Short mmCIF file of C-alpha atoms in Angstrom, two decimals:
data_model
loop_
_atom_site.label_atom_id
_atom_site.label_comp_id
_atom_site.label_asym_id
_atom_site.label_seq_id
_atom_site.Cartn_x
_atom_site.Cartn_y
_atom_site.Cartn_z
CA MET A 75 -0.19 0.01 -0.11
CA SER A 76 1.06 3.71 -1.13
CA GLY A 77 1.87 5.85 1.90
CA PHE A 78 0.81 8.98 -0.52
CA GLU A 79 -2.10 8.89 -2.85
CA PHE A 80 -4.35 11.36 -4.55
CA SER A 81 -7.87 10.92 -4.70
CA GLN A 82 -10.54 12.38 -7.02
CA THR A 83 -13.31 11.46 -5.09
CA ALA A 84 -13.77 11.74 -1.02
CA PRO A 85 -12.46 9.11 1.27
CA SER A 86 -13.90 7.82 4.10
CA LEU A 87 -12.13 8.75 7.30
CA GLU A 88 -12.67 5.67 8.97
CA THR A 89 -11.16 3.78 5.78
CA LEU A 90 -8.04 6.24 6.28
CA ARG A 91 -7.99 5.94 9.91
CA LEU A 92 -7.95 1.77 9.46
CA ARG A 93 -4.59 2.06 7.23
CA VAL A 94 -2.51 3.27 9.95
CA THR A 95 -3.64 0.84 12.98
CA ASP A 96 -1.39 -1.22 14.19
CA ARG A 97 -0.80 -3.70 17.04
CA THR A 98 2.37 -1.91 18.13
CA ALA A 99 1.04 1.52 17.99
CA GLY A 100 -0.48 3.34 21.25
CA ALA A 101 -0.46 6.75 19.54
CA TYR A 102 -2.41 8.02 16.30
CA VAL A 103 -2.40 11.57 15.16
CA ALA A 104 -4.06 13.02 12.30
CA PHE A 105 -4.55 16.32 10.61
CA GLU A 106 -7.78 16.91 8.15
CA GLY A 107 -7.09 20.13 6.35
CA TRP A 108 -10.52 22.02 4.71
CA VAL A 109 -11.76 24.13 2.62
CA ARG A 110 -12.35 27.16 3.94
CA ASP A 111 -14.85 30.12 3.16
CA HIS A 112 -12.19 32.89 2.46
CA ASN A 113 -8.11 33.51 1.83
CA GLU A 114 -6.69 36.49 1.84
CA GLY A 115 -9.27 38.88 2.14
CA GLN A 116 -11.22 36.83 -0.32
CA GLN A 117 -14.67 35.22 -0.08
CA VAL A 118 -14.03 31.68 -1.39
CA LEU A 119 -16.60 29.67 -3.04
CA ARG A 120 -15.47 26.36 -4.22
CA LEU A 121 -12.27 25.42 -5.22
CA GLU A 122 -9.77 22.92 -7.70
CA TYR A 123 -7.09 20.41 -7.00
CA GLU A 124 -4.53 19.92 -10.21
CA ALA A 125 -1.70 17.77 -9.66
CA TYR A 126 1.40 16.67 -11.71
CA GLU A 127 0.33 13.10 -10.55
CA GLU A 128 3.96 11.27 -11.11
CA LEU A 129 5.95 13.61 -10.03
CA GLY A 130 3.29 14.06 -6.91
CA LEU A 131 3.72 10.79 -6.07
CA ARG A 132 6.81 10.33 -5.94
CA GLU A 133 7.55 13.51 -4.18
CA GLY A 134 5.09 12.22 -1.40
CA GLU A 135 6.45 8.97 -1.11
CA ARG A 136 9.83 10.82 -0.54
CA ILE A 137 8.18 12.89 2.35
CA ILE A 138 6.38 9.76 4.08
CA ALA A 139 9.88 7.96 3.75
CA GLU A 140 11.52 10.58 5.47
CA ALA A 141 8.96 11.09 8.21
CA ALA A 142 9.25 7.42 8.84
CA GLU A 143 12.96 7.81 9.78
CA ARG A 144 13.06 10.58 11.29
CA TYR A 145 10.73 9.87 13.86
CA GLY A 146 10.54 6.55 13.86
CA VAL A 147 6.81 6.08 13.40
CA THR A 148 5.30 2.63 12.91
CA ARG A 149 2.88 3.99 10.04
CA ALA A 150 2.32 7.02 8.13
CA ARG A 151 -0.06 7.90 5.07
CA CYS A 152 -1.14 10.83 3.31
CA LEU A 153 -4.12 11.67 0.74
CA HIS A 154 -4.70 14.54 -1.28
CA ARG A 155 -7.72 15.54 -2.59
CA LEU A 156 -7.67 16.45 -6.43
CA GLY A 157 -10.42 17.96 -8.67
CA GLU A 158 -13.52 20.15 -7.64
CA LEU A 159 -14.22 20.58 -3.37
CA GLU A 160 -16.40 22.65 -1.85
CA ILE A 161 -16.33 24.79 1.31
CA GLY A 162 -15.79 22.04 4.31
CA ASP A 163 -14.80 19.35 2.29
CA LEU A 164 -11.66 17.33 3.50
CA ALA A 165 -8.80 18.48 0.79
CA VAL A 166 -5.57 16.63 2.73
CA TRP A 167 -5.77 14.05 5.19
CA VAL A 168 -2.18 12.80 7.02
CA GLY A 169 -2.54 9.77 9.67
CA VAL A 170 0.25 8.67 11.49
CA SER A 171 0.34 5.73 14.37
CA SER A 172 3.48 4.98 16.88
CA ALA A 173 4.46 3.55 19.73
CA HIS A 174 4.03 6.99 21.62
CA ARG A 175 2.71 10.49 21.07
CA ASP A 176 5.50 12.58 20.71
CA GLU A 177 7.03 11.09 17.21
CA ALA A 178 3.40 11.11 16.07
CA PHE A 179 2.55 14.60 16.32
CA LYS A 180 5.92 15.68 15.30
CA ALA A 181 5.77 13.14 11.81
CA CYS A 182 2.25 14.36 11.13
CA ARG A 183 3.37 17.83 11.20
CA TYR A 184 6.47 17.53 9.16
CA ILE A 185 4.34 15.59 6.57
CA ILE A 186 1.63 18.28 6.27
CA ASP A 187 4.33 21.33 5.93
CA GLU A 188 6.38 19.32 3.49
CA VAL A 189 3.45 18.32 0.99
CA LYS A 190 2.00 21.83 0.75
CA HIS A 191 5.87 22.79 0.05
CA ARG A 192 7.01 20.30 -2.12
CA VAL A 193 4.56 18.28 -3.82
CA PRO A 194 3.29 19.76 -7.05
CA ILE A 195 -0.15 20.16 -6.40
CA TRP A 196 -1.89 23.71 -7.59
CA LYS A 197 -5.18 25.21 -6.30
CA LYS A 198 -7.69 27.64 -8.12
CA GLU A 199 -10.03 29.30 -5.77
CA HIS A 200 -13.37 30.51 -7.10
CA TYR A 201 -14.72 33.63 -5.77
CA VAL A 202 -18.09 34.97 -4.40
CA ASP A 203 -17.83 37.99 -6.63
CA GLY A 204 -16.92 35.68 -9.89
CA ASP A 205 -13.19 35.71 -10.09
CA SER A 206 -10.99 33.09 -9.56
CA GLY A 207 -7.04 32.68 -9.46
CA TRP A 208 -4.53 29.90 -8.97
CA VAL A 209 -2.95 30.53 -5.18
CA ASN A 210 0.61 31.28 -5.06
CA CYS A 211 0.88 32.52 -8.70
CA GLU A 212 -1.60 35.05 -9.59
CA ARG A 213 -0.72 37.19 -6.63
CA CYS A 214 3.22 36.85 -7.73
CA ALA A 215 2.47 37.88 -11.14
CA GLU A 216 0.74 41.31 -10.04
CA LYS A 217 3.38 42.42 -7.78
CA GLY A 218 5.76 42.19 -10.72
CA SER A 219 8.44 40.80 -8.14
CA GLY A 220 10.46 40.42 -11.12
CA SER A 221 12.56 37.36 -11.45
CA LEU A 222 11.00 34.65 -13.09
CA LEU A 223 12.79 32.04 -11.92
CA SER A 224 14.10 30.86 -8.86
CA GLY A 225 14.26 28.28 -5.94
CA SER A 226 15.93 24.85 -6.08
CA GLY A 227 17.75 25.52 -9.39
CA GLY A 228 20.51 27.81 -7.97
CA SER A 229 22.09 27.53 -11.49
CA GLY A 230 23.38 29.88 -14.03
CA PHE A 231 20.11 30.60 -15.82
CA SER A 232 20.07 34.00 -14.94
CA ARG A 233 16.55 35.69 -14.22
CA ASP A 234 17.54 38.17 -16.80
CA SER A 235 17.57 35.76 -19.46
CA ALA A 236 14.31 34.69 -18.39
CA ALA A 237 12.84 38.20 -18.29
CA LYS A 238 14.47 39.51 -21.46
CA ASN A 239 11.28 40.07 -23.61
CA ARG A 240 9.93 42.00 -20.92
CA GLY A 241 11.25 45.30 -21.30
CA MET B 217 17.29 18.46 -33.85
CA PRO B 218 16.35 16.92 -30.28
CA GLN B 219 12.13 16.29 -29.74
CA ILE B 220 11.25 17.19 -26.42
CA HIS B 221 7.65 16.47 -24.55
CA ILE B 222 6.50 19.30 -22.57
CA GLU B 223 3.44 18.89 -20.30
CA TYR B 224 1.54 21.98 -19.15
CA PHE B 225 -0.52 22.16 -15.55
CA ALA B 226 -2.63 24.88 -13.69
CA ILE B 227 -1.65 28.56 -14.67
CA LEU B 228 0.42 27.56 -17.39
CA ARG B 229 -2.16 25.16 -18.89
CA GLU B 230 -4.42 27.98 -19.25
CA HIS B 231 -2.21 30.20 -20.19
CA VAL B 232 -0.77 28.22 -23.09
CA GLY B 233 -4.06 26.50 -23.93
CA LYS B 234 -3.05 22.89 -23.88
CA ASN B 235 -1.91 20.15 -21.91
CA ALA B 236 1.05 19.09 -23.46
CA GLU B 237 3.12 19.62 -26.89
CA GLU B 238 5.97 18.22 -28.81
CA LEU B 239 8.78 20.12 -29.74
CA ASN B 240 12.02 20.24 -31.89
CA THR B 241 14.43 22.65 -30.61
CA ASP B 242 17.82 23.63 -30.01
CA ALA B 243 17.54 24.88 -27.11
CA THR B 244 20.32 22.19 -24.70
CA THR B 245 19.22 22.77 -21.29
CA ALA B 246 15.99 23.17 -19.30
CA GLY B 247 16.47 27.04 -19.04
CA ALA B 248 17.10 27.83 -22.54
CA LEU B 249 13.65 25.85 -23.22
CA PHE B 250 11.95 27.83 -20.77
CA ASP B 251 13.31 31.13 -22.78
CA GLU B 252 12.22 29.60 -25.93
CA LEU B 253 8.80 28.94 -24.76
CA ASP B 254 8.38 32.06 -22.99
CA GLY B 255 9.33 33.97 -26.06
CA ARG B 256 6.22 32.42 -27.41
CA TYR B 257 4.00 32.31 -25.35
CA ASN B 258 4.98 35.12 -22.83
CA PHE B 259 4.37 33.35 -19.77
CA PRO B 260 2.60 34.79 -16.54
CA ARG B 261 5.24 36.27 -14.06
CA MET B 262 6.05 33.87 -11.06
CA ALA B 263 8.95 33.94 -8.77
CA GLY B 264 9.94 30.89 -7.54
CA MET B 265 9.15 28.66 -10.73
CA LYS B 266 10.83 24.94 -10.78
CA VAL B 267 11.30 22.80 -13.63
CA ALA B 268 11.14 18.69 -13.72
CA ILE B 269 12.90 16.45 -16.16
CA ASN B 270 11.81 12.80 -16.71
CA ALA B 271 9.31 13.38 -13.61
CA GLU B 272 12.08 14.60 -11.36
CA PHE B 273 12.95 18.03 -10.27
CA SER B 274 16.08 19.53 -11.80
CA ASP B 275 18.28 22.30 -12.36
CA TRP B 276 17.72 25.08 -15.02
CA ASP B 277 20.80 24.67 -16.37
CA ALA B 278 20.29 20.34 -16.46
CA ALA B 279 21.17 19.22 -20.17
CA LEU B 280 18.10 17.85 -22.42
CA ALA B 281 18.29 14.97 -24.34
CA ASP B 282 15.82 13.88 -27.17
CA GLY B 283 13.00 12.35 -25.96
CA ASP B 284 12.99 14.20 -22.18
CA SER B 285 9.86 14.93 -21.00
CA VAL B 286 9.67 18.48 -19.45
CA VAL B 287 7.21 20.17 -16.86
CA PHE B 288 7.96 23.89 -15.84
CA ILE B 289 6.10 23.91 -11.80
CA PRO B 290 4.60 27.13 -10.77
CA PRO B 291 3.94 27.78 -7.21
CA VAL B 292 2.76 24.93 -5.60
CA ALA B 293 -0.42 25.02 -3.45
CA GLY B 294 -1.39 21.85 -1.78
CA GLY B 295 -3.12 21.39 1.91
#
């Protein structure tokens, strides 16, 4: 069974919970991320998740493996929804079981934080006022923050060359 | 001329208006390929764009080979 998965449909929480049950585990920590009705001052109506699934699954599995190795937990799983979601829907679930609670709390926190930063998932929010936007993408564009490319590459590929046609 | 498969996701997919394309290109690196396509499509400005080659994160100066699959990765927003 894979540690990280995408789902187009709403999962059963009981089914998810059973995936981390274990006779050696004395603690279970879960995180549920829900779709809320507002973000950064705008009223959200619904949203869509899209993923680059092939890389997303690989990166998600790496995160689960890192958490297991760092904290020595018994079982760890993560599921992320894709497609159209409504307010209140479960967007992401992380479940960790371990012998004792401390490592389960830490591993659960590690997994959700890393998933948010590393797994290629994009969120499009549809607002009450009829507008919509890709979270973390549109706002950067509006700011005109200059550099188009940055981050892990750190290569000689210059930001200037990427922006050369912009004038 | 090497043929590269490019897939688009999220804001880039909507901007370009297609999910994927095949491109015969002289670009020898992922960054040069991005430049070439930016010249054609005028991608939206975003800080923190990354790139994957054959479904693994890669450096912008990584070399491209015939048949490679490239994905430009806008800032992610899972969770």
